[in-house]
Amino acid sequence: MKGNSPSADAPLLEATGITKRYGRYTALDAVDLRIEAGRTVSVVGESGSGKSTLARVIVGLERADSGTVRFRGETVRGRRARHAFRRSVGMVLQDPYESIDPRLTIGEVVAEPLRAHGLYRRDGAGRVRELLDSVGMEGVDPGDLPHRFSGGQRQRICIARALATDPELVICDEPTSALDVSIQAQILNLLLDLQQRRGLSYLFITHDLDVVRRISDEVDVLLRGTVVERGSAERVTSRPEHEYTRRLLGAVPAISPRERRIGRRLAAAAPAVTDGQDHASV
């Protein structure tokens, strides 16, 4: 079990009938999505399936042509409601090099949401220190520039930024796909640990069903903007019903129990984060 027990009647987030078109191209066709508090839902599909568009629509970076987004039962509509919703949602993007402004110090990067929501004046520097420590960046100087840090370290900084406003939901759009395989497991372990400590819910966007197995409670499989399969992560990844899901699973190399045990030991034995490590480290 990745998250806490689901609520029977009050989802944290519910999207209904989300449709998004670009000219004649339909990126999303009446997509529904439901995320319970403390749970992880993965939306999985190949490039062009619409999964990242769905994430952008939910967070408000794109406007849907039709459909409704509700957060804790309230429709997210109007400027005030959207502002409050965005404070309750963090986002971690795919490329930690592209998603950080190289001109800012890492402290300034983490503080961006605090400033945007008028929260920095209340001990902003202390909050930044707390956030960096929470993602394994203890002892790192918030005044350092991003070029000093590896890809894994930068993604930790991005995760700290996503947590700045104490969100209930974090949207992770392919957060490990740009990282070395040896680093991916450590970032996933960090996300799982943060979920347990903070009671977070995750919307996880990915093309990798091996990642889905590790982190998800429920899975929605998206093909050309339509959900073609939905179910528990255990059921979908072990007994898929749709041919497209079986094809996605076929693209994931089989990993033996012995290889999984070795991988877990390597992740657990990884050295602590230190300032100035090269790009092969976290």
Tab-separated table of C-alpha atoms in Angstrom:
chain	number	residue	atom	x	y	z
A	1	MET	CA	0.000	0.000	0.000
A	2	LYS	CA	1.587	3.278	-1.103
A	3	GLY	CA	-0.781	5.785	0.527
A	4	ASN	CA	-3.330	5.855	3.312
A	5	SER	CA	-6.758	4.269	3.183
A	6	PRO	CA	-9.019	6.032	0.673
A	7	SER	CA	-12.062	8.045	1.640
A	8	ALA	CA	-15.341	6.501	0.535
A	9	ASP	CA	-17.147	9.685	-0.402
A	10	ALA	CA	-14.897	12.763	-0.468
A	11	PRO	CA	-12.076	12.658	-3.014
A	12	LEU	CA	-9.349	15.225	-2.623
A	13	LEU	CA	-9.501	15.968	-6.341
A	14	GLU	CA	-12.090	15.015	-8.923
A	15	ALA	CA	-11.934	15.949	-12.601
A	16	THR	CA	-14.980	15.163	-14.719
A	17	GLY	CA	-15.391	15.210	-18.490
A	18	ILE	CA	-12.142	17.062	-19.215
A	19	THR	CA	-11.903	17.799	-22.940
A	20	LYS	CA	-9.102	19.771	-24.575
A	21	ARG	CA	-8.733	20.473	-28.285
A	22	TYR	CA	-6.042	22.171	-30.324
A	23	GLY	CA	-7.770	23.035	-33.564
A	24	ARG	CA	-9.002	19.752	-35.012
A	25	TYR	CA	-6.796	17.685	-32.723
A	26	THR	CA	-8.433	16.350	-29.553
A	27	ALA	CA	-5.786	15.991	-26.848
A	28	LEU	CA	-8.254	14.950	-24.118
A	29	ASP	CA	-11.667	13.433	-24.738
A	30	ALA	CA	-14.027	13.547	-21.728
A	31	VAL	CA	-11.406	12.310	-19.253
A	32	ASP	CA	-12.405	11.623	-15.630
A	33	LEU	CA	-9.911	11.444	-12.764
A	34	ARG	CA	-10.343	10.881	-9.024
A	35	ILE	CA	-7.655	11.128	-6.331
A	36	GLU	CA	-8.361	10.262	-2.710
A	37	ALA	CA	-6.497	11.965	0.132
A	38	GLY	CA	-3.149	10.333	0.843
A	39	ARG	CA	-3.182	8.232	-2.328
A	40	THR	CA	-1.140	8.099	-5.523
A	41	VAL	CA	-2.840	7.912	-8.910
A	42	SER	CA	-0.647	7.431	-11.960
A	43	VAL	CA	-1.714	8.461	-15.437
A	44	VAL	CA	0.328	6.370	-17.830
A	45	GLY	CA	0.694	6.443	-21.586
A	46	GLU	CA	3.133	6.943	-24.416
A	47	SER	CA	4.237	10.339	-25.693
A	48	GLY	CA	1.240	12.130	-27.202
A	49	SER	CA	-1.315	10.246	-25.107
A	50	GLY	CA	-2.468	13.464	-23.412
A	51	LYS	CA	-1.184	12.726	-19.926
A	52	SER	CA	0.881	15.916	-19.531
A	53	THR	CA	-1.936	17.982	-21.032
A	54	LEU	CA	-4.243	16.564	-18.354
A	55	ALA	CA	-1.806	17.642	-15.632
A	56	ARG	CA	-1.567	21.154	-17.071
A	57	VAL	CA	-5.349	21.461	-17.293
A	58	ILE	CA	-5.810	20.313	-13.704
A	59	VAL	CA	-3.261	22.755	-12.299
A	60	GLY	CA	-4.663	25.586	-14.416
A	61	LEU	CA	-1.798	26.092	-16.866
A	62	GLU	CA	-4.180	25.175	-19.709
A	63	ARG	CA	-7.893	25.906	-19.992
A	64	ALA	CA	-10.139	22.939	-20.802
A	65	ASP	CA	-12.763	23.284	-23.530
A	66	SER	CA	-15.205	21.486	-21.253
A	67	GLY	CA	-15.256	19.631	-17.965
A	68	THR	CA	-15.032	20.385	-14.260
A	69	VAL	CA	-12.287	20.205	-11.639
A	70	ARG	CA	-13.329	19.912	-7.984
A	71	PHE	CA	-11.016	20.090	-4.989
A	72	ARG	CA	-12.395	18.803	-1.687
A	73	GLY	CA	-15.833	18.895	-3.259
A	74	GLU	CA	-15.643	22.549	-4.342
A	75	THR	CA	-15.554	23.504	-8.024
A	76	VAL	CA	-12.322	25.280	-8.935
A	77	ARG	CA	-13.806	28.260	-10.718
A	78	GLY	CA	-13.009	31.953	-10.545
A	79	ARG	CA	-9.840	33.825	-9.692
A	80	ARG	CA	-10.033	33.448	-5.910
A	81	ALA	CA	-10.805	29.725	-6.044
A	82	ARG	CA	-7.982	29.096	-8.510
A	83	HIS	CA	-5.504	31.017	-6.366
A	84	ALA	CA	-6.451	28.972	-3.297
A	85	PHE	CA	-6.285	25.752	-5.309
A	86	ARG	CA	-2.819	26.526	-6.663
A	87	ARG	CA	-1.590	27.082	-3.118
A	88	SER	CA	-2.823	23.558	-2.297
A	89	VAL	CA	-1.050	21.983	-5.278
A	90	GLY	CA	2.681	21.600	-5.943
A	91	MET	CA	4.269	20.500	-9.195
A	92	VAL	CA	7.505	18.675	-10.042
A	93	LEU	CA	8.475	18.710	-13.712
A	94	GLN	CA	10.494	16.305	-15.825
A	95	ASP	CA	13.764	18.140	-16.431
A	96	PRO	CA	15.471	19.571	-13.334
A	97	TYR	CA	17.843	21.542	-15.561
A	98	GLU	CA	15.099	23.307	-17.523
A	99	SER	CA	12.760	23.912	-14.583
A	100	ILE	CA	15.254	25.901	-12.488
A	101	ASP	CA	16.299	29.439	-13.420
A	102	PRO	CA	20.126	29.268	-13.421
A	103	ARG	CA	20.357	32.928	-12.374
A	104	LEU	CA	18.619	32.300	-9.042
A	105	THR	CA	20.206	30.839	-5.933
A	106	ILE	CA	18.680	27.566	-4.811
A	107	GLY	CA	17.167	29.385	-1.849
A	108	GLU	CA	15.448	31.781	-4.224
A	109	VAL	CA	14.231	28.841	-6.322
A	110	VAL	CA	12.645	27.142	-3.311
A	111	ALA	CA	11.149	30.445	-2.146
A	112	GLU	CA	9.381	31.201	-5.455
A	113	PRO	CA	5.961	29.820	-4.350
A	114	LEU	CA	6.274	31.524	-0.961
A	115	ARG	CA	6.768	34.884	-2.639
A	116	ALA	CA	4.005	34.251	-5.177
A	117	HIS	CA	1.509	33.609	-2.364
A	118	GLY	CA	2.751	36.361	-0.046
A	119	LEU	CA	4.152	33.931	2.510
A	120	TYR	CA	7.866	34.733	2.446
A	121	ARG	CA	7.834	37.532	5.016
A	122	ARG	CA	6.881	35.079	7.754
A	123	ASP	CA	10.336	33.569	8.359
A	124	GLY	CA	10.911	32.788	4.689
A	125	ALA	CA	14.606	32.005	5.148
A	126	GLY	CA	13.840	29.546	7.935
A	127	ARG	CA	11.176	27.901	5.832
A	128	VAL	CA	13.604	27.489	2.915
A	129	ARG	CA	16.139	25.847	5.240
A	130	GLU	CA	13.473	23.473	6.570
A	131	LEU	CA	12.373	22.527	3.045
A	132	LEU	CA	15.905	21.815	1.839
A	133	ASP	CA	16.566	19.669	4.905
A	134	SER	CA	13.343	17.731	4.307
A	135	VAL	CA	14.537	16.543	0.881
A	136	GLY	CA	17.993	15.428	1.997
A	137	MET	CA	19.866	18.673	1.294
A	138	GLU	CA	21.038	19.241	4.862
A	139	GLY	CA	24.021	21.549	5.131
A	140	VAL	CA	23.671	22.858	1.582
A	141	ASP	CA	24.035	26.636	1.336
A	142	PRO	CA	20.802	28.262	0.060
A	143	GLY	CA	22.999	30.960	-1.480
A	144	ASP	CA	24.612	28.541	-3.935
A	145	LEU	CA	23.733	28.684	-7.627
A	146	PRO	CA	22.173	25.670	-9.399
A	147	HIS	CA	25.217	24.906	-11.573
A	148	ARG	CA	26.955	23.435	-8.532
A	149	PHE	CA	24.438	20.610	-8.244
A	150	SER	CA	23.827	17.309	-10.007
A	151	GLY	CA	20.596	16.335	-11.740
A	152	GLY	CA	19.414	14.355	-8.738
A	153	GLN	CA	20.204	17.204	-6.369
A	154	ARG	CA	18.374	19.653	-8.629
A	155	GLN	CA	15.307	17.440	-8.632
A	156	ARG	CA	15.414	17.407	-4.831
A	157	ILE	CA	15.471	21.217	-4.957
A	158	CYS	CA	12.452	21.134	-7.287
A	159	ILE	CA	10.632	18.836	-4.861
A	160	ALA	CA	11.416	21.245	-2.010
A	161	ARG	CA	9.954	24.075	-4.100
A	162	ALA	CA	6.813	22.012	-4.777
A	163	LEU	CA	6.333	21.572	-1.012
A	164	ALA	CA	6.855	25.244	-0.125
A	165	THR	CA	3.177	26.115	0.460
A	166	ASP	CA	2.366	22.848	2.291
A	167	PRO	CA	0.274	21.447	-0.573
A	168	GLU	CA	-2.089	18.530	-0.161
A	169	LEU	CA	-1.557	17.369	-3.745
A	170	VAL	CA	1.695	17.188	-5.716
A	171	ILE	CA	1.621	16.651	-9.470
A	172	CYS	CA	4.756	14.841	-10.664
A	173	ASP	CA	5.202	14.990	-14.445
A	174	GLU	CA	7.814	12.346	-15.370
A	175	PRO	CA	10.006	13.441	-12.412
A	176	THR	CA	12.594	10.661	-12.821
A	177	SER	CA	12.771	10.127	-16.579
A	178	ALA	CA	15.616	12.639	-17.106
A	179	LEU	CA	17.756	11.063	-14.355
A	180	ASP	CA	20.246	8.207	-14.336
A	181	VAL	CA	18.701	4.856	-13.445
A	182	SER	CA	20.771	4.686	-10.248
A	183	ILE	CA	19.269	8.006	-9.119
A	184	GLN	CA	15.653	7.294	-10.076
A	185	ALA	CA	15.087	4.843	-7.215
A	186	GLN	CA	16.378	7.347	-4.673
A	187	ILE	CA	14.024	10.081	-5.901
A	188	LEU	CA	11.071	7.663	-5.835
A	189	ASN	CA	12.010	6.603	-2.303
A	190	LEU	CA	12.141	10.273	-1.291
A	191	LEU	CA	8.666	10.901	-2.730
A	192	LEU	CA	7.271	7.881	-0.886
A	193	ASP	CA	8.899	9.003	2.368
A	194	LEU	CA	7.499	12.527	1.994
A	195	GLN	CA	4.054	11.077	1.345
A	196	GLN	CA	4.164	9.119	4.579
A	197	ARG	CA	5.506	12.042	6.621
A	198	ARG	CA	3.243	14.727	5.178
A	199	GLY	CA	0.133	12.795	4.141
A	200	LEU	CA	0.534	13.915	0.531
A	201	SER	CA	-1.498	12.827	-2.452
A	202	TYR	CA	0.280	12.415	-5.790
A	203	LEU	CA	-0.817	12.636	-9.389
A	204	PHE	CA	2.026	10.851	-11.145
A	205	ILE	CA	2.444	11.313	-14.903
A	206	THR	CA	4.638	8.647	-16.473
A	207	HIS	CA	5.184	6.316	-19.409
A	208	ASP	CA	7.006	3.769	-17.238
A	209	LEU	CA	4.892	0.988	-15.755
A	210	ASP	CA	7.801	-0.163	-13.609
A	211	VAL	CA	7.615	3.219	-11.857
A	212	VAL	CA	3.839	2.739	-11.581
A	213	ARG	CA	4.346	-0.575	-9.769
A	214	ARG	CA	6.583	1.083	-7.193
A	215	ILE	CA	4.696	4.233	-6.336
A	216	SER	CA	1.022	3.971	-7.301
A	217	ASP	CA	-2.211	2.949	-5.640
A	218	GLU	CA	-4.393	3.385	-8.733
A	219	VAL	CA	-3.621	3.697	-12.448
A	220	ASP	CA	-5.383	5.318	-15.394
A	221	VAL	CA	-4.067	4.260	-18.809
A	222	LEU	CA	-4.437	6.992	-21.418
A	223	LEU	CA	-4.442	6.387	-25.181
A	224	ARG	CA	-4.947	9.286	-27.606
A	225	GLY	CA	-6.713	11.350	-24.963
A	226	THR	CA	-9.053	8.600	-23.738
A	227	VAL	CA	-8.828	6.435	-20.604
A	228	VAL	CA	-8.771	2.851	-21.891
A	229	GLU	CA	-8.069	1.086	-18.584
A	230	ARG	CA	-8.380	1.954	-14.912
A	231	GLY	CA	-7.758	-0.027	-11.747
A	232	SER	CA	-5.439	-0.760	-8.861
A	233	ALA	CA	-1.730	-0.629	-9.658
A	234	GLU	CA	-1.373	-4.280	-8.661
A	235	ARG	CA	-4.159	-5.440	-10.976
A	236	VAL	CA	-3.291	-3.263	-13.977
A	237	THR	CA	0.410	-4.140	-13.929
A	238	SER	CA	-0.091	-7.868	-13.332
A	239	ARG	CA	-3.378	-8.614	-15.127
A	240	PRO	CA	-3.914	-5.894	-17.753
A	241	GLU	CA	-7.162	-6.069	-19.688
A	242	HIS	CA	-6.506	-3.715	-22.607
A	243	GLU	CA	-4.111	-4.555	-25.434
A	244	TYR	CA	-2.493	-1.118	-25.194
A	245	THR	CA	-1.678	-1.689	-21.511
A	246	ARG	CA	-0.186	-5.067	-22.361
A	247	ARG	CA	1.959	-3.367	-25.000
A	248	LEU	CA	3.190	-0.807	-22.474
A	249	LEU	CA	4.045	-3.610	-20.054
A	250	GLY	CA	5.892	-5.414	-22.817
A	251	ALA	CA	8.192	-2.411	-23.152
A	252	VAL	CA	9.270	-2.690	-19.489
A	253	PRO	CA	12.240	-5.041	-18.968
A	254	ALA	CA	11.429	-7.890	-16.615
A	255	ILE	CA	13.165	-7.460	-13.252
A	256	SER	CA	13.784	-10.501	-11.101
A	257	PRO	CA	13.177	-10.484	-7.325
A	258	ARG	CA	16.949	-10.778	-6.844
A	259	GLU	CA	17.559	-7.681	-9.003
A	260	ARG	CA	14.926	-5.766	-7.026
A	261	ARG	CA	16.616	-6.709	-3.730
A	262	ILE	CA	20.001	-5.579	-5.065
A	263	GLY	CA	18.482	-2.298	-6.269
A	264	ARG	CA	16.939	-1.623	-2.864
A	265	ARG	CA	20.258	-2.305	-1.118
A	266	LEU	CA	22.109	0.032	-3.486
A	267	ALA	CA	19.569	2.805	-2.909
A	268	ALA	CA	19.735	2.342	0.864
A	269	ALA	CA	23.537	2.408	0.834
A	270	ALA	CA	23.781	5.587	-1.252
A	271	PRO	CA	26.037	8.255	0.275
A	272	ALA	CA	24.542	11.331	1.882
A	273	VAL	CA	24.093	14.400	-0.301
A	274	THR	CA	27.102	16.692	-0.243
A	275	ASP	CA	27.747	20.041	-1.805
A	276	GLY	CA	29.408	20.044	-5.201
A	277	GLN	CA	28.967	16.382	-6.208
A	278	ASP	CA	29.218	15.643	-9.901
A	279	HIS	CA	26.237	14.964	-12.149
A	280	ALA	CA	26.298	11.217	-11.571
A	281	SER	CA	25.257	11.609	-7.941
A	282	VAL	CA	22.143	12.689	-6.113
